[in-house]
Short mmCIF file of C-alpha atoms and ligand atoms in Angstrom, two decimals:
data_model
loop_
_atom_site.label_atom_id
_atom_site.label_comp_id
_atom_site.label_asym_id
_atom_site.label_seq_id
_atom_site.Cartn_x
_atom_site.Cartn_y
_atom_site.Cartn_z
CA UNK A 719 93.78 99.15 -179.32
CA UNK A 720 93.12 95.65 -180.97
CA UNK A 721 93.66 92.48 -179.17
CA UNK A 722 93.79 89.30 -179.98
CA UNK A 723 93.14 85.53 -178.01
CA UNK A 724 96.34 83.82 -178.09
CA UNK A 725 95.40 79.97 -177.78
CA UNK A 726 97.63 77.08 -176.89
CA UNK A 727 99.16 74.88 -179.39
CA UNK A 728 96.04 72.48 -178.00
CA UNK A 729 93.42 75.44 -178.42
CA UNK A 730 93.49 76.18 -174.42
CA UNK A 731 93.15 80.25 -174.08
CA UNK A 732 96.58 81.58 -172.61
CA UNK A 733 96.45 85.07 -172.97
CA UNK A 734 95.68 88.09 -174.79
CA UNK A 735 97.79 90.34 -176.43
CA UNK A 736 97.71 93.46 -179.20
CA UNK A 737 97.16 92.86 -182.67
CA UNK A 738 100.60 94.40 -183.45
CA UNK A 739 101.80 91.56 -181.27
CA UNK A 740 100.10 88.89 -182.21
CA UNK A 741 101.44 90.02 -185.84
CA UNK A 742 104.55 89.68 -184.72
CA UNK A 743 104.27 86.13 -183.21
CA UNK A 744 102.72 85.27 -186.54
CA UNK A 745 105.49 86.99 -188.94
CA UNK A 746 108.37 85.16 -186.36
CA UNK A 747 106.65 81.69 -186.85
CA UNK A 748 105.46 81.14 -184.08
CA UNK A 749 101.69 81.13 -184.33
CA UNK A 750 99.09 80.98 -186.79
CA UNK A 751 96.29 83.42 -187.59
CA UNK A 752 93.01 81.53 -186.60
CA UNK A 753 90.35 84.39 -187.05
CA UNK A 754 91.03 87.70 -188.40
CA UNK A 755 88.22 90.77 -188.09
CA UNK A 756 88.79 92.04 -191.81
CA UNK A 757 90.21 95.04 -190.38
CA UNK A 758 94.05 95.81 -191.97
CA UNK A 759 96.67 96.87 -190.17
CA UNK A 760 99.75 98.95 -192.10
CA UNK A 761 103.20 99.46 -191.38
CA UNK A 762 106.17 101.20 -193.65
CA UNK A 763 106.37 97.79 -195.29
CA UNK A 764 103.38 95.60 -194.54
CA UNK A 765 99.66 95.15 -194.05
CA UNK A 766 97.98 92.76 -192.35
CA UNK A 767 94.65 91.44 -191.46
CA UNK A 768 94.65 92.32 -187.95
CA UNK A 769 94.34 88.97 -186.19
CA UNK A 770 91.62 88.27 -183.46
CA UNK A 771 92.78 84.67 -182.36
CA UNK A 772 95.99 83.62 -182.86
CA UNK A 773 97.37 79.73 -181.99
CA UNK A 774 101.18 79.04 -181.06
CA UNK A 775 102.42 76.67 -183.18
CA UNK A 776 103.97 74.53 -179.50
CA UNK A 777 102.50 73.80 -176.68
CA UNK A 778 103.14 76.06 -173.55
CA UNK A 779 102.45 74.47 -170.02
CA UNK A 780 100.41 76.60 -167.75
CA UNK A 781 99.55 76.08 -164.16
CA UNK A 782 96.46 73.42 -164.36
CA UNK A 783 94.50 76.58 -162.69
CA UNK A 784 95.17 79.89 -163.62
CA UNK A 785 94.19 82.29 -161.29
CA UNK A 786 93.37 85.99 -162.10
CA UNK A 787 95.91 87.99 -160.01
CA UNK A 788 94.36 90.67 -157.23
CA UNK A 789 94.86 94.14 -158.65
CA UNK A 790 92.39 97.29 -158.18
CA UNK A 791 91.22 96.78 -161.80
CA UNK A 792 90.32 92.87 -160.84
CA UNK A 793 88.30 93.63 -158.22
CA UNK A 794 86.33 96.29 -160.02
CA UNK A 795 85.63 93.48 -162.78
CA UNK A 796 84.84 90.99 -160.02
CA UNK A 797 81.95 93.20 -158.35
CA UNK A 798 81.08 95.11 -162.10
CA UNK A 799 81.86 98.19 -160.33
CA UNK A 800 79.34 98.23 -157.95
CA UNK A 801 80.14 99.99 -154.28
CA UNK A 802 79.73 96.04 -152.47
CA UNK A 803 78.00 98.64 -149.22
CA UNK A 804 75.67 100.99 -150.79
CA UNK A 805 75.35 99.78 -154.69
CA UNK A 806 76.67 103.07 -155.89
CA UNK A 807 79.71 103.64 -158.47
CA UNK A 808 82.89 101.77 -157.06
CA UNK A 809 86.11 104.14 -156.89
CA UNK A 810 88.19 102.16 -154.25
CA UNK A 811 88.39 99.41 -152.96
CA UNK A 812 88.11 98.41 -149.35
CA UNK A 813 89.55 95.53 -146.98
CA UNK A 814 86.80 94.24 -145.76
CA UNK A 815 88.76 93.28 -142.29
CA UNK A 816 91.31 96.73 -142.37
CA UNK A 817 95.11 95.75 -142.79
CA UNK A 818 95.56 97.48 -139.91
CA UNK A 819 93.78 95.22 -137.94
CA UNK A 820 95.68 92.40 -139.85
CA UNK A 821 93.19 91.79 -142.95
CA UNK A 822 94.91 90.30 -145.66
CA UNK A 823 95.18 91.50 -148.78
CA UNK A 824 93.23 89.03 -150.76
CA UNK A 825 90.47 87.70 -152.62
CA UNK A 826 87.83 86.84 -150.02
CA UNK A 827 88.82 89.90 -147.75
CA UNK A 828 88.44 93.09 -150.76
CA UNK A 829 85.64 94.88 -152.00
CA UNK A 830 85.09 97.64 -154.42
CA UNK A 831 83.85 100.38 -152.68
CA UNK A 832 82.66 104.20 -153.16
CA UNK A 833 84.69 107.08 -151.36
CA UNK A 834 81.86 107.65 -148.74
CA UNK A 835 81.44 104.56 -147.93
CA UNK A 836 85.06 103.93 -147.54
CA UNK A 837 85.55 107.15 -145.77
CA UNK A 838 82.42 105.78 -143.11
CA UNK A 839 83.61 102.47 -142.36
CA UNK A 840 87.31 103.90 -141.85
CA UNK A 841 89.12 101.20 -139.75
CA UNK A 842 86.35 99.48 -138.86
CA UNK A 843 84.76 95.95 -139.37
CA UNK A 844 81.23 96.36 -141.30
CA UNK A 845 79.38 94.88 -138.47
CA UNK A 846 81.79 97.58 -136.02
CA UNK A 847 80.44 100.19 -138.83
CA UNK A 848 76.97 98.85 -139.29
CA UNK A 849 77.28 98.29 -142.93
CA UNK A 850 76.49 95.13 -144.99
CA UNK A 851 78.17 93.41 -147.72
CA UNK A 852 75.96 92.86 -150.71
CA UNK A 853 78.06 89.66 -151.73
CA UNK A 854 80.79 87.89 -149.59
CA UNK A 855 84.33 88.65 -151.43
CA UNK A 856 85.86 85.16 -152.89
CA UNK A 857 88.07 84.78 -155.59
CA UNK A 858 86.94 85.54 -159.26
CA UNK A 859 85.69 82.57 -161.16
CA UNK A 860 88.66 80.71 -163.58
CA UNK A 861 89.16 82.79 -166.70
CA UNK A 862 87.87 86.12 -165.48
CA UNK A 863 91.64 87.78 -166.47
CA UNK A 864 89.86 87.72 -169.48
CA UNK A 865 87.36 89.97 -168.92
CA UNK A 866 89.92 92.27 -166.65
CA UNK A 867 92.60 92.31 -170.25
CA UNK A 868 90.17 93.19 -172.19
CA UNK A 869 86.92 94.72 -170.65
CA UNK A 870 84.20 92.72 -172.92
CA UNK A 871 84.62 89.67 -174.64
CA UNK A 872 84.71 89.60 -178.45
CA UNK A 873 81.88 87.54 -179.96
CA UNK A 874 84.64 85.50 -182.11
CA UNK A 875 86.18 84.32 -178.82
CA UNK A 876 83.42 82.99 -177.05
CA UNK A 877 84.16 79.25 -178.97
CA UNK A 878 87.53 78.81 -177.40
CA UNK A 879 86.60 80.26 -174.00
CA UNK A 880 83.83 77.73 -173.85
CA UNK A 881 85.70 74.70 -174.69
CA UNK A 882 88.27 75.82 -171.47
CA UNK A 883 85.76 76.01 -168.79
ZN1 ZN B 2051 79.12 103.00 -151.25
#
């Protein structure tokens, strides 16, 4: 699937969204096509350069930070899918002080983490379980939900990502 950078009237990144969308938004009036990849896309009645950065034609308001949210997939992103105990291949992902010892569920208190190693430090703290944390959990930097929509950053984008950080 195609995506495509939706920017703010004022060329702030908001989001990203299909091609097919971003059509849409485009065909409704309510954004223009800033880059396109050449590619076509072709429906019953239409084709389209598929766009790759799209800008709304108003200007939205967003939070002065936005803040990636804390799912499985962000976490994964955060650590590149590294096990944060052994270095291994990250298929969970572990509170770092259990919930059932009243960890959070946040940012600075998640890790990705391998079965085995999850399995090993159980309900324990890492210093109860003898295991060490290869980077302290904190919250992503501002515009990793980025990198978690999409996986890796087209080239074409990298101008307008700049300019927001
Ligand atoms: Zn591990």
């Amino acid at each position: 699937m195609r995506s495509a950078l939706v920017l703010n009237a004022t060329y702030e990144p908001l989001s990203v969204v299909s091609s097919k969308r971003a059509i849409c938004l485009v065909l409704a009036g309510k954004a223009e096509v800033i880059h396109e990849d050449g590619t076509w896309i072709r429906s019953a009645s239409l084709s389209f350069a598929s766009p790759t950065v799209i800008r709304l034609r108003y200007v939205v308001r967003v939070p002065y930070l936005r803040r990636t949210a804390l799912s499985r997939k962000a976490v994964f992103v955060r650590d590149s899918h590294r096990c944060q105990y052994c270095g291994g291949l990250a298929d969970s992902i572990d509170h770092v002080i259990p919930r059932s010892r009243g960890g959070p569920h946040a940012w600075d208190n998640v890790a990705a983490a391998c079965r085995p190693c999850n399995l090993h430090k159980r309900d324990r703290t890492p210093d109860e379980a003898g295991m060490r944390l290869a980077n302290s959990p904190r919250p992503p930097r501002d515009g990793s939900w980025i990198d978690v929509s999409v996986g890796r950053v087209p080239e074409v984008w990298l101008p307008y990502l700049a300019r927001a950080s």
